[in-house]
PDB file of C-alpha atoms in Angstrom:
ATOM      1  CA  GLU A 354      -0.043   0.020   0.148  1.00 95.00           C
ATOM      2  CA  VAL A 355       1.350   3.387  -1.192  1.00 97.00           C
ATOM      3  CA  GLN A 356       1.689   5.720   1.869  1.00 98.00           C
ATOM      4  CA  LEU A 357       2.812   9.463   1.767  1.00 98.00           C
ATOM      5  CA  LEU A 358       3.441  11.196   5.157  1.00 98.00           C
ATOM      6  CA  GLU A 359       4.156  15.048   5.060  1.00 98.00           C
ATOM      7  CA  SER A 360       5.875  16.737   8.025  1.00 98.00           C
ATOM      8  CA  GLY A 361       7.583  20.096   8.792  1.00 98.00           C
ATOM      9  CA  GLY A 362       4.730  22.413   8.545  1.00 97.00           C
ATOM     10  CA  GLY A 363       3.876  25.222  11.251  1.00 98.00           C
ATOM     11  CA  LEU A 364       3.792  28.784  11.789  1.00 98.00           C
ATOM     12  CA  VAL A 365       6.453  31.071  10.193  1.00 98.00           C
ATOM     13  CA  GLN A 366       6.835  34.793   9.965  1.00 98.00           C
ATOM     14  CA  PRO A 367       6.764  36.461   6.490  1.00 98.00           C
ATOM     15  CA  GLY A 368      10.090  36.407   4.780  1.00 98.00           C
ATOM     16  CA  GLY A 369      11.039  33.275   6.934  1.00 98.00           C
ATOM     17  CA  SER A 370      11.733  29.673   5.636  1.00 98.00           C
ATOM     18  CA  LEU A 371      10.535  26.327   6.208  1.00 98.00           C
ATOM     19  CA  ARG A 372      11.140  22.710   4.526  1.00 98.00           C
ATOM     20  CA  LEU A 373       8.554  20.409   4.164  1.00 98.00           C
ATOM     21  CA  SER A 374       9.241  16.534   3.933  1.00 98.00           C
ATOM     22  CA  CYS A 375       7.094  13.749   2.487  1.00 98.00           C
ATOM     23  CA  ALA A 376       8.064  10.135   3.652  1.00 98.00           C
ATOM     24  CA  ALA A 377       7.078   7.666   0.961  1.00 98.00           C
ATOM     25  CA  SER A 378       6.490   3.826   1.219  1.00 98.00           C
ATOM     26  CA  GLY A 379       5.011   1.017  -0.489  1.00 98.00           C
ATOM     27  CA  PHE A 380       6.366   1.550  -3.879  1.00 97.00           C
ATOM     28  CA  THR A 381       9.945   2.054  -5.780  1.00 98.00           C
ATOM     29  CA  PHE A 382      10.229   5.723  -4.929  1.00 98.00           C
ATOM     30  CA  SER A 383      13.096   6.470  -7.465  1.00 97.00           C
ATOM     31  CA  ASN A 384      10.800   5.224 -10.369  1.00 97.00           C
ATOM     32  CA  TYR A 385       8.163   7.770  -9.849  1.00 97.00           C
ATOM     33  CA  ALA A 386       8.011  11.640 -10.214  1.00 98.00           C
ATOM     34  CA  MET A 387       6.527  13.372  -7.264  1.00 98.00           C
ATOM     35  CA  THR A 388       4.399  16.491  -6.808  1.00 98.00           C
ATOM     36  CA  TRP A 389       3.515  19.080  -4.434  1.00 98.00           C
ATOM     37  CA  VAL A 390       0.174  20.865  -4.437  1.00 98.00           C
ATOM     38  CA  ARG A 391      -1.370  23.381  -2.087  1.00 98.00           C
ATOM     39  CA  GLN A 392      -4.780  24.462  -0.916  1.00 98.00           C
ATOM     40  CA  VAL A 393      -5.782  27.631   0.877  1.00 97.00           C
ATOM     41  CA  PRO A 394      -8.682  26.452   3.148  1.00 91.00           C
ATOM     42  CA  GLY A 395     -11.869  26.930   1.511  1.00 92.00           C
ATOM     43  CA  LYS A 396     -10.278  27.595  -1.907  1.00 96.00           C
ATOM     44  CA  GLY A 397      -9.151  25.228  -4.991  1.00 97.00           C
ATOM     45  CA  LEU A 398      -5.998  23.235  -5.525  1.00 98.00           C
ATOM     46  CA  GLU A 399      -2.802  24.876  -6.842  1.00 98.00           C
ATOM     47  CA  TRP A 400      -0.076  22.867  -8.383  1.00 98.00           C
ATOM     48  CA  VAL A 401       3.115  23.918  -6.792  1.00 98.00           C
ATOM     49  CA  SER A 402       6.183  21.754  -7.834  1.00 98.00           C
ATOM     50  CA  GLY A 403       7.038  18.546  -9.696  1.00 98.00           C
ATOM     51  CA  ILE A 404      10.258  16.464  -9.876  1.00 98.00           C
ATOM     52  CA  PHE A 405      11.308  13.594 -11.995  1.00 97.00           C
ATOM     53  CA  GLY A 406      12.231  10.242 -10.431  1.00 96.00           C
ATOM     54  CA  GLY A 407      16.038  10.654 -10.979  1.00 95.00           C
ATOM     55  CA  GLY A 408      16.100  14.168  -9.210  1.00 92.00           C
ATOM     56  CA  GLY A 409      15.578  16.133 -12.304  1.00 90.00           C
ATOM     57  CA  PRO A 410      14.420  18.083 -14.081  1.00 95.00           C
ATOM     58  CA  THR A 411      12.224  20.034 -11.686  1.00 97.00           C
ATOM     59  CA  PHE A 412       9.344  22.417 -12.475  1.00 98.00           C
ATOM     60  CA  HIS A 413       7.714  25.134 -10.182  1.00 98.00           C
ATOM     61  CA  ALA A 414       4.557  27.346 -10.679  1.00 98.00           C
ATOM     62  CA  ASP A 415       5.412  30.967 -11.381  1.00 97.00           C
ATOM     63  CA  SER A 416       3.900  31.920  -8.025  1.00 98.00           C
ATOM     64  CA  VAL A 417       6.796  30.089  -6.068  1.00 98.00           C
ATOM     65  CA  LYS A 418       9.629  30.379  -8.649  1.00 98.00           C
ATOM     66  CA  GLY A 419      12.859  31.564  -7.182  1.00 97.00           C
ATOM     67  CA  ARG A 420      11.455  31.081  -3.697  1.00 98.00           C
ATOM     68  CA  PHE A 421      10.541  27.194  -3.430  1.00 98.00           C
ATOM     69  CA  THR A 422      12.928  24.236  -4.396  1.00 98.00           C
ATOM     70  CA  ILE A 423      11.545  20.746  -4.661  1.00 98.00           C
ATOM     71  CA  SER A 424      14.239  17.905  -4.245  1.00 98.00           C
ATOM     72  CA  ARG A 425      14.352  14.296  -3.286  1.00 98.00           C
ATOM     73  CA  ASP A 426      16.479  11.784  -1.485  1.00 98.00           C
ATOM     74  CA  ASN A 427      16.029   8.419  -3.332  1.00 98.00           C
ATOM     75  CA  LEU A 428      18.067   6.603  -0.717  1.00 98.00           C
ATOM     76  CA  LYS A 429      15.749   7.695   2.107  1.00 98.00           C
ATOM     77  CA  ASN A 430      12.552   7.691   0.087  1.00 98.00           C
ATOM     78  CA  ILE A 431      11.740  11.404   1.082  1.00 98.00           C
ATOM     79  CA  LEU A 432      10.527  14.322  -0.999  1.00 98.00           C
ATOM     80  CA  TYR A 433      11.344  17.726   0.242  1.00 98.00           C
ATOM     81  CA  LEU A 434      10.136  21.414  -0.593  1.00 98.00           C
ATOM     82  CA  GLN A 435      12.256  24.095   0.554  1.00 98.00           C
ATOM     83  CA  MET A 436      10.394  27.218   0.998  1.00 98.00           C
ATOM     84  CA  THR A 437      12.073  30.638   1.337  1.00 98.00           C
ATOM     85  CA  SER A 438      11.096  34.169   1.477  1.00 98.00           C
ATOM     86  CA  LEU A 439       7.608  33.007   2.564  1.00 98.00           C
ATOM     87  CA  ARG A 440       4.466  35.189   2.187  1.00 98.00           C
ATOM     88  CA  VAL A 441       1.282  35.476   3.987  1.00 97.00           C
ATOM     89  CA  GLU A 442      -0.290  34.227   0.491  1.00 97.00           C
ATOM     90  CA  ASP A 443       1.699  30.907   0.998  1.00 98.00           C
ATOM     91  CA  THR A 444      -0.551  29.978   3.887  1.00 98.00           C
ATOM     92  CA  ALA A 445      -2.126  26.678   2.845  1.00 98.00           C
ATOM     93  CA  ILE A 446      -2.500  22.883   3.335  1.00 98.00           C
ATOM     94  CA  TYR A 447       0.522  21.384   1.269  1.00 98.00           C
ATOM     95  CA  TYR A 448       0.058  17.895  -0.175  1.00 98.00           C
ATOM     96  CA  CYS A 449       2.562  15.524  -1.611  1.00 98.00           C
ATOM     97  CA  GLY A 450       1.619  13.098  -4.308  1.00 98.00           C
ATOM     98  CA  LYS A 451       3.037  10.214  -6.296  1.00 98.00           C
ATOM     99  CA  GLY A 452       3.351  10.734  -9.854  1.00 93.00           C
ATOM    100  CA  GLY A 453       2.844  13.759 -11.964  1.00 93.00           C
ATOM    101  CA  ASP A 454       4.866  13.391 -15.312  1.00 92.00           C
ATOM    102  CA  ARG A 455       2.999  10.860 -17.786  1.00 92.00           C
ATOM    103  CA  GLN A 456       0.288  10.203 -14.998  1.00 94.00           C
ATOM    104  CA  PRO A 457      -1.366  12.485 -12.643  1.00 96.00           C
ATOM    105  CA  GLY A 458      -0.683  12.529  -9.051  1.00 95.00           C
ATOM    106  CA  ASP A 459      -2.070   9.642  -7.212  1.00 95.00           C
ATOM    107  CA  PRO A 460      -2.456   9.038  -4.287  1.00 97.00           C
ATOM    108  CA  TRP A 461      -1.816  12.095  -2.152  1.00 98.00           C
ATOM    109  CA  GLY A 462      -0.738  12.414   1.556  1.00 98.00           C
ATOM    110  CA  GLN A 463      -2.992  13.732   4.181  1.00 97.00           C
ATOM    111  CA  GLY A 464      -1.466  17.125   3.965  1.00 98.00           C
ATOM    112  CA  ILE A 465       0.418  19.535   6.186  1.00 98.00           C
ATOM    113  CA  GLN A 466      -0.570  22.987   7.338  1.00 98.00           C
ATOM    114  CA  VAL A 467       1.642  25.973   6.586  1.00 98.00           C
ATOM    115  CA  ILE A 468       0.809  29.414   8.203  1.00 98.00           C
ATOM    116  CA  VAL A 469       2.580  32.436   7.291  1.00 98.00           C
ATOM    117  CA  SER A 470       1.847  35.253   9.740  1.00 97.00           C
ATOM    118  CA  SER A 471       3.532  37.863  11.801  1.00 96.00           C
TER     119      SER A 471
ATOM    120  CA  ILE B1014      -2.641  26.358 -19.513  1.00 97.00           C
ATOM    121  CA  VAL B1015      -5.916  27.794 -17.967  1.00 98.00           C
ATOM    122  CA  LEU B1016      -8.588  25.239 -17.095  1.00 98.00           C
ATOM    123  CA  THR B1017     -12.211  26.656 -16.802  1.00 98.00           C
ATOM    124  CA  GLN B1018     -14.764  24.592 -15.095  1.00 98.00           C
ATOM    125  CA  SER B1019     -18.453  24.968 -15.138  1.00 96.00           C
ATOM    126  CA  PRO B1020     -20.796  25.195 -13.371  1.00 97.00           C
ATOM    127  CA  ALA B1021     -19.324  26.522 -10.231  1.00 98.00           C
ATOM    128  CA  THR B1022     -22.095  24.704  -8.190  1.00 98.00           C
ATOM    129  CA  LEU B1023     -24.502  22.002  -9.257  1.00 97.00           C
ATOM    130  CA  SER B1024     -27.489  20.834  -7.103  1.00 96.00           C
ATOM    131  CA  VAL B1025     -28.783  17.440  -8.212  1.00 95.00           C
ATOM    132  CA  SER B1026     -31.344  15.208  -6.756  1.00 96.00           C
ATOM    133  CA  PRO B1027     -30.285  11.548  -5.902  1.00 96.00           C
ATOM    134  CA  GLY B1028     -30.521   9.091  -8.658  1.00 96.00           C
ATOM    135  CA  GLU B1029     -30.138  12.035 -11.239  1.00 97.00           C
ATOM    136  CA  ARG B1030     -27.275  12.603 -13.733  1.00 97.00           C
ATOM    137  CA  ALA B1031     -24.776  15.416 -13.179  1.00 97.00           C
ATOM    138  CA  THR B1032     -22.538  16.691 -16.077  1.00 98.00           C
ATOM    139  CA  LEU B1033     -19.617  18.815 -15.199  1.00 98.00           C
ATOM    140  CA  SER B1034     -17.345  20.472 -17.805  1.00 98.00           C
ATOM    141  CA  CYS B1035     -13.788  21.540 -18.084  1.00 98.00           C
ATOM    142  CA  ARG B1036     -12.373  23.707 -20.884  1.00 98.00           C
ATOM    143  CA  ALA B1037      -8.654  24.108 -21.512  1.00 98.00           C
ATOM    144  CA  SER B1038      -7.128  27.174 -23.077  1.00 98.00           C
ATOM    145  CA  GLN B1039      -5.021  25.065 -25.371  1.00 98.00           C
ATOM    146  CA  SER B1040      -4.863  21.384 -26.265  1.00 98.00           C
ATOM    147  CA  VAL B1041      -4.040  19.029 -23.495  1.00 98.00           C
ATOM    148  CA  SER B1042      -4.344  15.979 -25.821  1.00 97.00           C
ATOM    149  CA  ASP B1043      -6.027  13.418 -23.396  1.00 97.00           C
ATOM    150  CA  ASN B1044      -3.701  14.304 -20.528  1.00 98.00           C
ATOM    151  CA  LEU B1045      -6.658  15.382 -18.389  1.00 98.00           C
ATOM    152  CA  ALA B1046      -7.574  13.908 -14.878  1.00 98.00           C
ATOM    153  CA  TRP B1047     -10.636  14.558 -12.612  1.00 98.00           C
ATOM    154  CA  TYR B1048     -10.423  14.548  -8.779  1.00 98.00           C
ATOM    155  CA  GLN B1049     -13.066  14.457  -6.196  1.00 98.00           C
ATOM    156  CA  GLN B1050     -12.403  16.186  -2.864  1.00 98.00           C
ATOM    157  CA  LYS B1051     -14.534  16.037   0.237  1.00 97.00           C
ATOM    158  CA  LEU B1052     -14.236  18.522   3.008  1.00 94.00           C
ATOM    159  CA  GLY B1053     -11.162  18.051   5.139  1.00 93.00           C
ATOM    160  CA  GLN B1054      -9.750  15.115   2.872  1.00 96.00           C
ATOM    161  CA  ALA B1055      -6.996  15.026   0.212  1.00 97.00           C
ATOM    162  CA  PRO B1056      -7.974  14.812  -3.302  1.00 98.00           C
ATOM    163  CA  ARG B1057      -8.922  11.287  -4.850  1.00 98.00           C
ATOM    164  CA  LEU B1058      -8.330  10.456  -8.337  1.00 98.00           C
ATOM    165  CA  LEU B1059     -11.358   9.484 -10.365  1.00 98.00           C
ATOM    166  CA  ILE B1060     -10.431   9.555 -13.934  1.00 98.00           C
ATOM    167  CA  TYR B1061      -7.092   9.813 -15.866  1.00 98.00           C
ATOM    168  CA  SER B1062      -6.326  10.000 -19.571  1.00 98.00           C
ATOM    169  CA  ALA B1063      -9.521  11.828 -19.952  1.00 98.00           C
ATOM    170  CA  SER B1064     -11.663   8.764 -19.842  1.00 98.00           C
ATOM    171  CA  THR B1065      -9.957   6.002 -17.793  1.00 98.00           C
ATOM    172  CA  ARG B1066     -11.512   5.144 -14.319  1.00 98.00           C
ATOM    173  CA  ALA B1067      -9.084   4.986 -11.525  1.00 98.00           C
ATOM    174  CA  THR B1068      -8.698   1.771  -9.411  1.00 96.00           C
ATOM    175  CA  ASP B1069     -11.962   1.124  -7.251  1.00 96.00           C
ATOM    176  CA  ILE B1070     -13.888   3.994  -8.752  1.00 98.00           C
ATOM    177  CA  PRO B1071     -17.535   3.175  -9.354  1.00 97.00           C
ATOM    178  CA  ALA B1072     -18.719   2.849 -12.932  1.00 98.00           C
ATOM    179  CA  ARG B1073     -21.387   5.702 -12.311  1.00 98.00           C
ATOM    180  CA  PHE B1074     -18.190   8.082 -12.806  1.00 98.00           C
ATOM    181  CA  SER B1075     -17.132   8.570 -16.473  1.00 98.00           C
ATOM    182  CA  GLY B1076     -15.034  10.874 -18.410  1.00 98.00           C
ATOM    183  CA  SER B1077     -15.005  11.832 -22.066  1.00 98.00           C
ATOM    184  CA  GLY B1078     -13.371  14.415 -24.370  1.00 98.00           C
ATOM    185  CA  SER B1079      -9.999  15.252 -25.761  1.00 97.00           C
ATOM    186  CA  GLY B1080      -8.026  18.396 -26.728  1.00 98.00           C
ATOM    187  CA  THR B1081      -9.835  21.298 -25.105  1.00 98.00           C
ATOM    188  CA  GLU B1082     -13.191  20.227 -24.125  1.00 98.00           C
ATOM    189  CA  PHE B1083     -13.879  17.530 -21.393  1.00 98.00           C
ATOM    190  CA  THR B1084     -16.730  16.144 -19.365  1.00 98.00           C
ATOM    191  CA  LEU B1085     -17.270  14.257 -16.113  1.00 98.00           C
ATOM    192  CA  THR B1086     -20.427  12.705 -15.811  1.00 98.00           C
ATOM    193  CA  ILE B1087     -21.997  11.009 -12.705  1.00 97.00           C
ATOM    194  CA  SER B1088     -24.700   8.932 -14.060  1.00 94.00           C
ATOM    195  CA  SER B1089     -26.689   8.358 -10.976  1.00 94.00           C
ATOM    196  CA  LEU B1090     -26.022  10.687  -8.119  1.00 96.00           C
ATOM    197  CA  GLN B1091     -25.728   9.212  -4.580  1.00 97.00           C
ATOM    198  CA  SER B1092     -25.490  11.157  -1.358  1.00 96.00           C
ATOM    199  CA  GLU B1093     -21.746  10.241  -1.054  1.00 96.00           C
ATOM    200  CA  ASP B1094     -21.011  11.936  -4.293  1.00 97.00           C
ATOM    201  CA  SER B1095     -21.376  15.458  -2.480  1.00 97.00           C
ATOM    202  CA  ALA B1096     -18.021  16.858  -3.050  1.00 98.00           C
ATOM    203  CA  THR B1097     -15.840  19.385  -5.024  1.00 98.00           C
ATOM    204  CA  TYR B1098     -14.498  18.049  -8.362  1.00 98.00           C
ATOM    205  CA  TYR B1099     -11.420  19.412 -10.012  1.00 98.00           C
ATOM    206  CA  CYS B1100      -9.977  18.822 -13.361  1.00 98.00           C
ATOM    207  CA  HIS B1101      -6.257  18.834 -13.805  1.00 98.00           C
ATOM    208  CA  GLN B1102      -3.944  18.934 -16.950  1.00 98.00           C
ATOM    209  CA  TYR B1103      -0.744  16.929 -16.961  1.00 98.00           C
ATOM    210  CA  ASN B1104       0.176  17.683 -20.440  1.00 97.00           C
ATOM    211  CA  ASP B1105       2.368  20.865 -20.041  1.00 97.00           C
ATOM    212  CA  TRP B1106       4.541  22.277 -17.367  1.00 96.00           C
ATOM    213  CA  PRO B1107       3.446  24.001 -15.194  1.00 96.00           C
ATOM    214  CA  ARG B1108       0.554  21.615 -14.393  1.00 97.00           C
ATOM    215  CA  THR B1109      -2.776  23.356 -13.600  1.00 98.00           C
ATOM    216  CA  PHE B1110      -6.076  22.721 -11.987  1.00 98.00           C
ATOM    217  CA  GLY B1111      -9.474  23.939 -12.736  1.00 98.00           C
ATOM    218  CA  GLN B1112     -11.190  26.114 -10.057  1.00 98.00           C
ATOM    219  CA  GLY B1113     -13.599  23.434  -9.084  1.00 98.00           C
ATOM    220  CA  THR B1114     -17.273  22.522  -9.303  1.00 98.00           C
ATOM    221  CA  GLN B1115     -19.162  22.010  -6.159  1.00 98.00           C
ATOM    222  CA  VAL B1116     -21.670  19.164  -6.214  1.00 98.00           C
ATOM    223  CA  GLU B1117     -24.480  19.118  -3.739  1.00 96.00           C
ATOM    224  CA  VAL B1118     -26.908  16.145  -3.532  1.00 93.00           C
ATOM    225  CA  LYS B1119     -30.379  17.607  -2.748  1.00 91.00           C
TER     226      LYS B1119
END
């Protein structure tokens, strides 16, 4: 059974940094692209970042380009999202998902809350 | 690629058909998925490749279309189908989602 468990969320001040992790199990992690999406409570889904199985190439939404970096450790089966220069509008629930290149993300983790506030 | 979903909300009686639309600003071939999301839960994949049901998805859910026009049909709505439905293109980077259609079962 595929399991994805996000961690690393929390409260951070504007301009601060945070690193999200997504621990994966139940599949051969290095064989799959991985994806981050986010959702402001009460709003729609927003695709954030994607990374191929080998670690590259990587892709980011324009709204986070230059501030967020997706990466992965295929030995530890962990996906990361390094978030810097955080803004109030980055406040959301962040989900990691298996897949995202030739197939859509599926399944998704339970999500982790990030709150950017002073 | 901008995905535009319609309608924004849909209220349907149990047993009736619900038809949701998704229009892409340029062709996404058949690289279009549909997700269901219930309150407080992660998205659940329903349809991929525009018309292929994901594992364990009931047959009342069907998808059609290609290029720029797509449809998700729920043939006989059940109470547990109350949710928000999103279309998602994975043809081009950056990937994008539609804004969602909220389905209410009367």
